């Protein structure tokens, strides 16, 4: 049996629209085993238990890339990363399927190839790169349409809390609300704030995180799609924290200085939004991992 574990990811990190992404300690585990039928899938709603399933699609893409016949496979999905909440759930599926194909065929897909194939499937690199590499990644597409990635450190003293609404925001809709152009002044604002944000996260400098996390590319437009944005932001800022929209939403991510602030945000958010999922998170330093076992015995990782 092949077991693949993939972290959720929080794209944009406020000011890094379409280029920053953070892997967080919220995982899905997906197992792949030989099957007597072409495809068996469990652990997801019945409507996704078909050949259109994104995990299977990615598995097939990986096999095709390796020029191998697609084996009969049983896929079991475990984990509760919610969909359409800005936590990279589709990247989890894509990375898991591709990685499983690689492991199935003797680790035939290199890390660079995995990044490239996953980006092709996702259409953008900001979620798949941290899902594969872990940590905080800055990525962009080069002139050959290949992803280029660099990792940044995040100070381990920082605390992250995901405030996950009980409503979805579709990325498609959240991109439709964005303006088509940006002024030179806003571009300067954005570049300076994004560069400062990466260093502030490394230093764990809450003052600079707060100053730098002032987005002009997407948050002002997308905040309107999240009715509780202002209330959640007030809860985070009351304790000196900073909040940003994770990916295209609806999750709101709080960055906090210490455990006291973290607990206060958790308690106040839970009281204000009783039907939301509130999760304490840390940065997932490593991305996707795999384990091969036979009759319960781990053969290699
Ligand atoms: N960077 C993308 C966006 C992430 O904000 O639209 C979508 O998951």
PDB file of C-alpha atoms and ligand atoms in Angstrom:
ATOM      1  CA  UNK A   1       0.000   0.000   0.000  1.00  0.00           C
ATOM      2  CA  UNK A   2       1.178   3.497  -0.795  1.00  0.00           C
ATOM      3  CA  UNK A   3       0.222   6.179   1.720  1.00  0.00           C
ATOM      4  CA  UNK A   4       0.559   9.806   0.649  1.00  0.00           C
ATOM      5  CA  UNK A   5       0.206  12.656   3.148  1.00  0.00           C
ATOM      6  CA  UNK A   6      -0.230  16.192   1.793  1.00  0.00           C
ATOM      7  CA  UNK A   7      -0.535  19.455   3.736  1.00  0.00           C
ATOM      8  CA  UNK A   8      -3.189  22.077   3.139  1.00  0.00           C
ATOM      9  CA  UNK A   9      -1.841  25.379   1.860  1.00  0.00           C
ATOM     10  CA  UNK A  10      -2.691  28.996   2.393  1.00  0.00           C
ATOM     11  CA  UNK A  11      -2.016  30.924  -0.809  1.00  0.00           C
ATOM     12  CA  UNK A  12      -1.344  34.648  -1.213  1.00  0.00           C
ATOM     13  CA  UNK A  13      -0.523  35.203   2.487  1.00  0.00           C
ATOM     14  CA  UNK A  14      -2.214  38.571   2.098  1.00  0.00           C
ATOM     15  CA  UNK A  15       0.133  40.539  -0.126  1.00  0.00           C
ATOM     16  CA  UNK A  16       1.608  37.780  -2.302  1.00  0.00           C
ATOM     17  CA  UNK A  17      -1.273  37.402  -4.738  1.00  0.00           C
ATOM     18  CA  UNK A  18      -0.700  34.383  -6.996  1.00  0.00           C
ATOM     19  CA  UNK A  19       2.903  33.959  -5.809  1.00  0.00           C
ATOM     20  CA  UNK A  20       3.141  33.273  -2.042  1.00  0.00           C
ATOM     21  CA  UNK A  21       1.940  30.047  -0.461  1.00  0.00           C
ATOM     22  CA  UNK A  22       2.308  28.560   3.002  1.00  0.00           C
ATOM     23  CA  UNK A  23       2.039  24.862   3.879  1.00  0.00           C
ATOM     24  CA  UNK A  24       0.171  24.332   7.147  1.00  0.00           C
ATOM     25  CA  UNK A  25      -0.282  21.458   9.592  1.00  0.00           C
ATOM     26  CA  UNK A  26      -3.662  20.354   8.270  1.00  0.00           C
ATOM     27  CA  UNK A  27      -3.353  17.136   6.299  1.00  0.00           C
ATOM     28  CA  UNK A  28      -5.115  14.706   4.048  1.00  0.00           C
ATOM     29  CA  UNK A  29      -3.895  11.154   3.807  1.00  0.00           C
ATOM     30  CA  UNK A  30      -4.656   9.211   0.662  1.00  0.00           C
ATOM     31  CA  UNK A  31      -3.832   5.543   0.178  1.00  0.00           C
ATOM     32  CA  UNK A  32      -3.389   3.686  -3.104  1.00  0.00           C
ATOM     33  CA  UNK A  33      -3.565  -0.104  -3.416  1.00  0.00           C
ATOM     34  CA  UNK A  34      -3.881  -2.597  -6.259  1.00  0.00           C
ATOM     35  CA  UNK A  35      -7.495  -3.470  -7.000  1.00  0.00           C
ATOM     36  CA  UNK A  36      -9.340  -6.157  -8.927  1.00  0.00           C
ATOM     37  CA  UNK A  37     -11.487  -3.505 -10.619  1.00  0.00           C
ATOM     38  CA  UNK A  38     -10.335  -0.502 -12.636  1.00  0.00           C
ATOM     39  CA  UNK A  39     -11.100   2.021  -9.899  1.00  0.00           C
ATOM     40  CA  UNK A  40     -12.499   2.005  -6.355  1.00  0.00           C
ATOM     41  CA  UNK A  41     -12.662   5.279  -4.410  1.00  0.00           C
ATOM     42  CA  UNK A  42     -13.840   5.873  -0.860  1.00  0.00           C
ATOM     43  CA  UNK A  43     -13.662   8.734   1.626  1.00  0.00           C
ATOM     44  CA  UNK A  44     -15.324  11.359  -0.559  1.00  0.00           C
ATOM     45  CA  UNK A  45     -18.933  12.068  -1.578  1.00  0.00           C
ATOM     46  CA  UNK A  46     -20.421   9.519  -4.014  1.00  0.00           C
ATOM     47  CA  UNK A  47     -20.512  12.031  -6.875  1.00  0.00           C
ATOM     48  CA  UNK A  48     -16.702  12.215  -6.776  1.00  0.00           C
ATOM     49  CA  UNK A  49     -16.169   8.453  -6.752  1.00  0.00           C
ATOM     50  CA  UNK A  50     -15.691   8.333 -10.518  1.00  0.00           C
ATOM     51  CA  UNK A  51     -12.874   8.490 -13.061  1.00  0.00           C
ATOM     52  CA  UNK A  52     -13.261  12.286 -12.984  1.00  0.00           C
ATOM     53  CA  UNK A  53     -11.987  12.335  -9.407  1.00  0.00           C
ATOM     54  CA  UNK A  54      -9.067  14.765  -9.280  1.00  0.00           C
ATOM     55  CA  UNK A  55      -6.850  12.386  -7.295  1.00  0.00           C
ATOM     56  CA  UNK A  56      -7.399   9.692  -9.924  1.00  0.00           C
ATOM     57  CA  UNK A  57      -6.945  12.177 -12.784  1.00  0.00           C
ATOM     58  CA  UNK A  58      -3.585  13.168 -11.316  1.00  0.00           C
ATOM     59  CA  UNK A  59      -2.635   9.509 -10.808  1.00  0.00           C
ATOM     60  CA  UNK A  60      -3.443   8.852 -14.477  1.00  0.00           C
ATOM     61  CA  UNK A  61      -1.440  11.908 -15.550  1.00  0.00           C
ATOM     62  CA  UNK A  62       1.541  10.651 -13.549  1.00  0.00           C
ATOM     63  CA  UNK A  63       1.310   7.181 -15.126  1.00  0.00           C
ATOM     64  CA  UNK A  64       1.015   8.695 -18.618  1.00  0.00           C
ATOM     65  CA  UNK A  65       4.011  10.932 -17.952  1.00  0.00           C
ATOM     66  CA  UNK A  66       6.015   7.841 -17.005  1.00  0.00           C
ATOM     67  CA  UNK A  67       4.667   6.014 -20.029  1.00  0.00           C
ATOM     68  CA  UNK A  68       3.266   3.248 -17.832  1.00  0.00           C
ATOM     69  CA  UNK A  69      -0.115   1.528 -18.096  1.00  0.00           C
ATOM     70  CA  UNK A  70      -2.553   2.872 -15.491  1.00  0.00           C
ATOM     71  CA  UNK A  71      -2.960   0.082 -12.921  1.00  0.00           C
ATOM     72  CA  UNK A  72      -6.270  -0.921 -11.350  1.00  0.00           C
ATOM     73  CA  UNK A  73      -6.320   1.048  -8.148  1.00  0.00           C
ATOM     74  CA  UNK A  74      -8.204   1.420  -4.875  1.00  0.00           C
ATOM     75  CA  UNK A  75      -7.998   4.976  -3.524  1.00  0.00           C
ATOM     76  CA  UNK A  76      -8.983   5.792   0.074  1.00  0.00           C
ATOM     77  CA  UNK A  77      -9.138   9.434   1.121  1.00  0.00           C
ATOM     78  CA  UNK A  78      -8.895  10.424   4.792  1.00  0.00           C
ATOM     79  CA  UNK A  79      -8.916  13.983   6.075  1.00  0.00           C
ATOM     80  CA  UNK A  80     -11.241  16.888   6.392  1.00  0.00           C
ATOM     81  CA  UNK A  81      -9.577  19.752   4.504  1.00  0.00           C
ATOM     82  CA  UNK A  82     -12.717  21.560   3.358  1.00  0.00           C
ATOM     83  CA  UNK A  83     -13.254  22.380  -0.316  1.00  0.00           C
ATOM     84  CA  UNK A  84     -13.689  25.906  -1.684  1.00  0.00           C
ATOM     85  CA  UNK A  85     -12.350  27.472   1.519  1.00  0.00           C
ATOM     86  CA  UNK A  86      -8.956  28.706   0.297  1.00  0.00           C
ATOM     87  CA  UNK A  87      -6.930  25.897   1.846  1.00  0.00           C
ATOM     88  CA  UNK A  88      -5.653  24.278  -1.322  1.00  0.00           C
ATOM     89  CA  UNK A  89      -7.896  21.210  -1.304  1.00  0.00           C
ATOM     90  CA  UNK A  90      -7.545  20.688  -5.065  1.00  0.00           C
ATOM     91  CA  UNK A  91      -3.743  20.928  -4.833  1.00  0.00           C
ATOM     92  CA  UNK A  92      -3.864  18.201  -2.209  1.00  0.00           C
ATOM     93  CA  UNK A  93      -5.662  15.918  -4.695  1.00  0.00           C
ATOM     94  CA  UNK A  94      -3.328  16.779  -7.577  1.00  0.00           C
ATOM     95  CA  UNK A  95      -0.124  16.351  -5.575  1.00  0.00           C
ATOM     96  CA  UNK A  96      -1.346  13.106  -3.970  1.00  0.00           C
ATOM     97  CA  UNK A  97      -2.264  11.482  -7.302  1.00  0.00           C
ATOM     98  CA  UNK A  98       0.963  12.469  -9.042  1.00  0.00           C
ATOM     99  CA  UNK A  99       3.132  11.462  -6.100  1.00  0.00           C
ATOM    100  CA  UNK A 100       1.367   8.100  -5.840  1.00  0.00           C
ATOM    101  CA  UNK A 101       2.057   7.384  -9.527  1.00  0.00           C
ATOM    102  CA  UNK A 102       5.687   8.276  -8.955  1.00  0.00           C
ATOM    103  CA  UNK A 103       6.010   5.973  -5.947  1.00  0.00           C
ATOM    104  CA  UNK A 104       4.056   3.188  -7.693  1.00  0.00           C
ATOM    105  CA  UNK A 105       6.664   3.240 -10.466  1.00  0.00           C
ATOM    106  CA  UNK A 106       9.899   3.393  -8.433  1.00  0.00           C
ATOM    107  CA  UNK A 107       9.966   7.134  -7.710  1.00  0.00           C
ATOM    108  CA  UNK A 108      10.067   7.861 -11.437  1.00  0.00           C
ATOM    109  CA  UNK A 109       8.970  11.496 -11.156  1.00  0.00           C
ATOM    110  CA  UNK A 110      11.595  13.952  -9.888  1.00  0.00           C
ATOM    111  CA  UNK A 111      10.678  16.859  -7.604  1.00  0.00           C
ATOM    112  CA  UNK A 112      11.034  19.354 -10.479  1.00  0.00           C
ATOM    113  CA  UNK A 113       8.854  17.199 -12.696  1.00  0.00           C
ATOM    114  CA  UNK A 114       6.292  16.911  -9.898  1.00  0.00           C
ATOM    115  CA  UNK A 115       6.233  20.706  -9.529  1.00  0.00           C
ATOM    116  CA  UNK A 116       5.808  21.113 -13.257  1.00  0.00           C
ATOM    117  CA  UNK A 117       3.061  18.472 -13.668  1.00  0.00           C
ATOM    118  CA  UNK A 118       1.153  19.695 -10.613  1.00  0.00           C
ATOM    119  CA  UNK A 119       1.293  23.297 -11.832  1.00  0.00           C
ATOM    120  CA  UNK A 120       0.031  22.213 -15.262  1.00  0.00           C
ATOM    121  CA  UNK A 121      -2.973  20.583 -13.599  1.00  0.00           C
ATOM    122  CA  UNK A 122      -3.689  23.396 -11.137  1.00  0.00           C
ATOM    123  CA  UNK A 123      -3.048  26.219 -13.583  1.00  0.00           C
ATOM    124  CA  UNK A 124      -1.058  28.226 -11.018  1.00  0.00           C
ATOM    125  CA  UNK A 125       1.869  27.320  -8.747  1.00  0.00           C
ATOM    126  CA  UNK A 126       1.082  29.104  -5.476  1.00  0.00           C
ATOM    127  CA  UNK A 127      -0.704  26.194  -3.757  1.00  0.00           C
ATOM    128  CA  UNK A 128       1.056  23.197  -5.297  1.00  0.00           C
ATOM    129  CA  UNK A 129       4.598  24.393  -4.560  1.00  0.00           C
ATOM    130  CA  UNK A 130       4.209  24.526  -0.761  1.00  0.00           C
ATOM    131  CA  UNK A 131       2.124  21.316  -0.883  1.00  0.00           C
ATOM    132  CA  UNK A 132       5.176  19.651  -2.466  1.00  0.00           C
ATOM    133  CA  UNK A 133       8.064  21.467  -0.791  1.00  0.00           C
ATOM    134  CA  UNK A 134       6.532  22.589   2.524  1.00  0.00           C
ATOM    135  CA  UNK A 135       7.113  25.914   4.279  1.00  0.00           C
ATOM    136  CA  UNK A 136       6.626  29.324   2.736  1.00  0.00           C
ATOM    137  CA  UNK A 137       7.195  29.319  -1.015  1.00  0.00           C
ATOM    138  CA  UNK A 138       7.436  32.133  -3.514  1.00  0.00           C
ATOM    139  CA  UNK A 139       6.783  30.885  -7.019  1.00  0.00           C
ATOM    140  CA  UNK A 140       6.303  32.215 -10.524  1.00  0.00           C
ATOM    141  CA  UNK A 141       6.121  30.824 -14.034  1.00  0.00           C
ATOM    142  CA  UNK A 142       9.237  31.332 -16.170  1.00  0.00           C
ATOM    143  CA  UNK A 143       9.386  32.064 -19.904  1.00  0.00           C
ATOM    144  CA  UNK A 144       9.164  28.330 -20.642  1.00  0.00           C
ATOM    145  CA  UNK A 145       5.948  28.064 -18.593  1.00  0.00           C
ATOM    146  CA  UNK A 146       7.779  26.148 -15.872  1.00  0.00           C
ATOM    147  CA  UNK A 147       7.401  26.996 -12.176  1.00  0.00           C
ATOM    148  CA  UNK A 148      10.356  28.582 -10.404  1.00  0.00           C
ATOM    149  CA  UNK A 149      10.251  28.334  -6.621  1.00  0.00           C
ATOM    150  CA  UNK A 150      12.203  29.678  -3.688  1.00  0.00           C
ATOM    151  CA  UNK A 151      11.547  28.814  -0.044  1.00  0.00           C
ATOM    152  CA  UNK A 152      11.555  31.258   2.845  1.00  0.00           C
ATOM    153  CA  UNK A 153      11.802  30.522   6.557  1.00  0.00           C
ATOM    154  CA  UNK A 154       8.916  31.359   8.850  1.00  0.00           C
ATOM    155  CA  UNK A 155       9.721  32.165  12.459  1.00  0.00           C
ATOM    156  CA  UNK A 156       8.616  29.199  14.617  1.00  0.00           C
ATOM    157  CA  UNK A 157       7.448  31.586  17.375  1.00  0.00           C
ATOM    158  CA  UNK A 158       4.540  32.774  15.225  1.00  0.00           C
ATOM    159  CA  UNK A 159       1.082  31.307  15.806  1.00  0.00           C
ATOM    160  CA  UNK A 160      -1.449  30.708  13.044  1.00  0.00           C
ATOM    161  CA  UNK A 161      -5.182  30.160  13.467  1.00  0.00           C
ATOM    162  CA  UNK A 162      -7.475  29.318  10.552  1.00  0.00           C
ATOM    163  CA  UNK A 163     -11.001  30.686  10.888  1.00  0.00           C
ATOM    164  CA  UNK A 164     -12.945  28.519   8.453  1.00  0.00           C
ATOM    165  CA  UNK A 165     -16.458  29.769   7.649  1.00  0.00           C
ATOM    166  CA  UNK A 166     -19.342  27.397   7.086  1.00  0.00           C
ATOM    167  CA  UNK A 167     -19.774  28.887   3.613  1.00  0.00           C
ATOM    168  CA  UNK A 168     -17.743  28.494   0.442  1.00  0.00           C
ATOM    169  CA  UNK A 169     -16.170  31.019  -1.906  1.00  0.00           C
ATOM    170  CA  UNK A 170     -15.430  29.728  -5.384  1.00  0.00           C
ATOM    171  CA  UNK A 171     -12.034  30.755  -6.757  1.00  0.00           C
ATOM    172  CA  UNK A 172     -13.656  31.378 -10.127  1.00  0.00           C
ATOM    173  CA  UNK A 173     -16.104  33.863  -8.627  1.00  0.00           C
ATOM    174  CA  UNK A 174     -13.382  35.391  -6.453  1.00  0.00           C
ATOM    175  CA  UNK A 175     -11.246  36.080  -9.532  1.00  0.00           C
ATOM    176  CA  UNK A 176     -14.165  37.618 -11.393  1.00  0.00           C
ATOM    177  CA  UNK A 177     -14.462  40.429  -8.822  1.00  0.00           C
ATOM    178  CA  UNK A 178     -10.869  41.599  -9.368  1.00  0.00           C
ATOM    179  CA  UNK A 179     -10.123  44.661 -11.493  1.00  0.00           C
ATOM    180  CA  UNK A 180      -8.308  44.162 -14.814  1.00  0.00           C
ATOM    181  CA  UNK A 181      -5.548  46.696 -14.214  1.00  0.00           C
ATOM    182  CA  UNK A 182      -3.478  48.087 -11.370  1.00  0.00           C
ATOM    183  CA  UNK A 183      -1.978  51.566 -11.116  1.00  0.00           C
ATOM    184  CA  UNK A 184       1.792  52.063 -10.955  1.00  0.00           C
ATOM    185  CA  UNK A 185       1.390  53.382  -7.407  1.00  0.00           C
ATOM    186  CA  UNK A 186      -0.491  50.251  -6.342  1.00  0.00           C
ATOM    187  CA  UNK A 187       2.121  48.033  -8.030  1.00  0.00           C
ATOM    188  CA  UNK A 188       4.857  49.769  -6.016  1.00  0.00           C
ATOM    189  CA  UNK A 189       2.787  49.399  -2.856  1.00  0.00           C
ATOM    190  CA  UNK A 190       2.324  45.695  -3.552  1.00  0.00           C
ATOM    191  CA  UNK A 191       5.930  44.816  -4.430  1.00  0.00           C
ATOM    192  CA  UNK A 192       7.307  46.646  -1.393  1.00  0.00           C
ATOM    193  CA  UNK A 193       4.775  45.131   0.989  1.00  0.00           C
ATOM    194  CA  UNK A 194       5.227  41.586  -0.333  1.00  0.00           C
ATOM    195  CA  UNK A 195       9.017  41.773  -0.061  1.00  0.00           C
ATOM    196  CA  UNK A 196       8.731  43.158   3.477  1.00  0.00           C
ATOM    197  CA  UNK A 197       6.180  40.496   4.445  1.00  0.00           C
ATOM    198  CA  UNK A 198       8.505  37.589   3.603  1.00  0.00           C
ATOM    199  CA  UNK A 199      11.311  38.994   5.780  1.00  0.00           C
ATOM    200  CA  UNK A 200       8.878  39.964   8.564  1.00  0.00           C
ATOM    201  CA  UNK A 201       7.585  36.374   8.655  1.00  0.00           C
ATOM    202  CA  UNK A 202      11.154  35.097   8.888  1.00  0.00           C
ATOM    203  CA  UNK A 203      11.927  37.488  11.742  1.00  0.00           C
ATOM    204  CA  UNK A 204       8.569  36.946  13.451  1.00  0.00           C
ATOM    205  CA  UNK A 205       8.281  40.738  13.596  1.00  0.00           C
ATOM    206  CA  UNK A 206       4.591  41.267  14.381  1.00  0.00           C
ATOM    207  CA  UNK A 207       4.763  45.022  13.889  1.00  0.00           C
ATOM    208  CA  UNK A 208       6.198  44.655  10.390  1.00  0.00           C
ATOM    209  CA  UNK A 209       3.855  41.752   9.574  1.00  0.00           C
ATOM    210  CA  UNK A 210       0.957  44.031  10.415  1.00  0.00           C
ATOM    211  CA  UNK A 211       2.325  46.948   8.388  1.00  0.00           C
ATOM    212  CA  UNK A 212       3.314  44.790   5.422  1.00  0.00           C
ATOM    213  CA  UNK A 213       0.103  42.763   5.249  1.00  0.00           C
ATOM    214  CA  UNK A 214      -1.869  45.529   3.570  1.00  0.00           C
ATOM    215  CA  UNK A 215      -3.044  44.207   0.248  1.00  0.00           C
ATOM    216  CA  UNK A 216      -4.322  46.199  -2.702  1.00  0.00           C
ATOM    217  CA  UNK A 217      -4.600  43.430  -5.290  1.00  0.00           C
ATOM    218  CA  UNK A 218      -7.380  41.182  -4.085  1.00  0.00           C
ATOM    219  CA  UNK A 219      -8.444  41.533  -0.443  1.00  0.00           C
ATOM    220  CA  UNK A 220     -10.385  44.799  -0.788  1.00  0.00           C
ATOM    221  CA  UNK A 221     -12.490  43.196  -3.544  1.00  0.00           C
ATOM    222  CA  UNK A 222     -12.808  39.744  -2.042  1.00  0.00           C
ATOM    223  CA  UNK A 223     -13.635  40.907   1.475  1.00  0.00           C
ATOM    224  CA  UNK A 224     -17.123  41.655   0.162  1.00  0.00           C
ATOM    225  CA  UNK A 225     -17.595  37.951  -0.619  1.00  0.00           C
ATOM    226  CA  UNK A 226     -16.980  37.080   3.047  1.00  0.00           C
ATOM    227  CA  UNK A 227     -19.759  38.736   5.073  1.00  0.00           C
ATOM    228  CA  UNK A 228     -17.930  38.215   8.385  1.00  0.00           C
ATOM    229  CA  UNK A 229     -14.567  39.583   7.190  1.00  0.00           C
ATOM    230  CA  UNK A 230     -14.703  42.799   9.257  1.00  0.00           C
ATOM    231  CA  UNK A 231     -15.912  41.079  12.424  1.00  0.00           C
ATOM    232  CA  UNK A 232     -13.200  38.412  12.179  1.00  0.00           C
ATOM    233  CA  UNK A 233     -10.521  41.017  11.482  1.00  0.00           C
ATOM    234  CA  UNK A 234     -11.563  42.985  14.560  1.00  0.00           C
ATOM    235  CA  UNK A 235     -11.230  39.818  16.703  1.00  0.00           C
ATOM    236  CA  UNK A 236      -7.675  39.264  15.425  1.00  0.00           C
ATOM    237  CA  UNK A 237      -6.545  42.879  15.637  1.00  0.00           C
ATOM    238  CA  UNK A 238      -7.899  43.349  19.170  1.00  0.00           C
ATOM    239  CA  UNK A 239      -5.058  41.107  20.396  1.00  0.00           C
ATOM    240  CA  UNK A 240      -2.389  42.624  18.136  1.00  0.00           C
ATOM    241  CA  UNK A 241      -2.773  40.007  15.431  1.00  0.00           C
ATOM    242  CA  UNK A 242      -2.968  40.288  11.659  1.00  0.00           C
ATOM    243  CA  UNK A 243      -5.527  38.594   9.458  1.00  0.00           C
ATOM    244  CA  UNK A 244      -5.563  37.816   5.761  1.00  0.00           C
ATOM    245  CA  UNK A 245      -7.834  35.954   3.358  1.00  0.00           C
ATOM    246  CA  UNK A 246      -6.373  32.497   2.797  1.00  0.00           C
ATOM    247  CA  UNK A 247      -6.178  31.858  -0.949  1.00  0.00           C
ATOM    248  CA  UNK A 248      -9.371  33.155  -2.490  1.00  0.00           C
ATOM    249  CA  UNK A 249     -11.293  32.545   0.777  1.00  0.00           C
ATOM    250  CA  UNK A 250     -13.449  31.926   2.570  1.00  0.00           C
ATOM    251  CA  UNK A 251     -10.915  30.960   5.261  1.00  0.00           C
ATOM    252  CA  UNK A 252      -9.431  33.863   7.199  1.00  0.00           C
ATOM    253  CA  UNK A 253      -5.945  33.259   8.598  1.00  0.00           C
ATOM    254  CA  UNK A 254      -4.803  34.938  11.787  1.00  0.00           C
ATOM    255  CA  UNK A 255      -1.114  35.449  12.539  1.00  0.00           C
ATOM    256  CA  UNK A 256      -0.495  35.937  16.254  1.00  0.00           C
ATOM    257  CA  UNK A 257       2.444  36.639  18.529  1.00  0.00           C
ATOM    258  CA  UNK A 258       1.856  34.166  21.329  1.00  0.00           C
ATOM    259  CA  UNK A 259      -0.357  31.512  22.860  1.00  0.00           C
ATOM    260  CA  UNK A 260      -2.390  34.007  24.910  1.00  0.00           C
ATOM    261  CA  UNK A 261      -3.383  35.902  21.760  1.00  0.00           C
ATOM    262  CA  UNK A 262      -4.024  32.626  19.975  1.00  0.00           C
ATOM    263  CA  UNK A 263      -6.364  31.381  22.719  1.00  0.00           C
ATOM    264  CA  UNK A 264      -8.223  34.668  22.812  1.00  0.00           C
ATOM    265  CA  UNK A 265      -8.806  34.610  19.067  1.00  0.00           C
ATOM    266  CA  UNK A 266      -9.951  30.990  19.231  1.00  0.00           C
ATOM    267  CA  UNK A 267     -12.397  31.675  22.088  1.00  0.00           C
ATOM    268  CA  UNK A 268     -13.774  34.897  20.627  1.00  0.00           C
ATOM    269  CA  UNK A 269     -14.093  33.466  17.114  1.00  0.00           C
ATOM    270  CA  UNK A 270     -15.791  30.349  18.427  1.00  0.00           C
ATOM    271  CA  UNK A 271     -18.295  32.537  20.326  1.00  0.00           C
ATOM    272  CA  UNK A 272     -18.907  34.867  17.363  1.00  0.00           C
ATOM    273  CA  UNK A 273     -19.077  32.121  14.724  1.00  0.00           C
ATOM    274  CA  UNK A 274     -20.274  28.939  16.477  1.00  0.00           C
ATOM    275  CA  UNK A 275     -20.724  26.986  13.243  1.00  0.00           C
ATOM    276  CA  UNK A 276     -17.213  27.727  11.908  1.00  0.00           C
ATOM    277  CA  UNK A 277     -14.239  25.429  12.203  1.00  0.00           C
ATOM    278  CA  UNK A 278     -11.441  27.150  14.110  1.00  0.00           C
ATOM    279  CA  UNK A 279      -8.035  25.448  13.866  1.00  0.00           C
ATOM    280  CA  UNK A 280      -4.697  26.137  15.478  1.00  0.00           C
ATOM    281  CA  UNK A 281      -2.020  25.537  12.859  1.00  0.00           C
ATOM    282  CA  UNK A 282       1.730  25.500  12.540  1.00  0.00           C
ATOM    283  CA  UNK A 283       3.819  25.793   9.404  1.00  0.00           C
ATOM    284  CA  UNK A 284       4.266  22.400   7.756  1.00  0.00           C
ATOM    285  CA  UNK A 285       8.010  22.400   7.173  1.00  0.00           C
ATOM    286  CA  UNK A 286       7.921  19.470   4.788  1.00  0.00           C
ATOM    287  CA  UNK A 287       5.481  19.028   1.959  1.00  0.00           C
ATOM    288  CA  UNK A 288       4.109  15.783   0.562  1.00  0.00           C
ATOM    289  CA  UNK A 289       5.432  12.577   2.103  1.00  0.00           C
ATOM    290  CA  UNK A 290       4.974   8.942   1.116  1.00  0.00           C
ATOM    291  CA  UNK A 291       5.163   5.605   2.840  1.00  0.00           C
ATOM    292  CA  UNK A 292       5.101   2.157   1.275  1.00  0.00           C
ATOM    293  CA  UNK A 293       3.893  -0.724   3.421  1.00  0.00           C
ATOM    294  CA  UNK A 294       2.986  -4.365   3.007  1.00  0.00           C
ATOM    295  CA  UNK A 295       0.677  -6.177   5.429  1.00  0.00           C
ATOM    296  CA  UNK A 296       1.123  -3.371   7.964  1.00  0.00           C
ATOM    297  CA  UNK A 297       4.933  -3.339   7.768  1.00  0.00           C
ATOM    298  CA  UNK A 298       6.536  -0.127   6.519  1.00  0.00           C
ATOM    299  CA  UNK A 299       8.995  -0.926   3.733  1.00  0.00           C
ATOM    300  CA  UNK A 300      10.210   2.590   3.022  1.00  0.00           C
ATOM    301  CA  UNK A 301       9.338   6.228   3.357  1.00  0.00           C
TER     302      UNK A 301
HETATM  303  N1  LIG B   1      -3.802  32.753  -5.912  1.00  0.00           N
HETATM  304  C1  LIG B   1      -5.081  32.167  -6.170  1.00  0.00           C
HETATM  305  C2  LIG B   1      -6.154  33.225  -6.002  1.00  0.00           C
HETATM  306  C3  LIG B   1      -5.279  31.057  -5.193  1.00  0.00           C
HETATM  307  O1  LIG B   1      -6.079  33.965  -5.043  1.00  0.00           O
HETATM  308  O2  LIG B   1      -7.062  33.295  -6.831  1.00  0.00           O
HETATM  309  C4  LIG B   1      -6.532  30.306  -5.433  1.00  0.00           C
HETATM  310  O3  LIG B   1      -6.495  29.141  -4.660  1.00  0.00           O
END
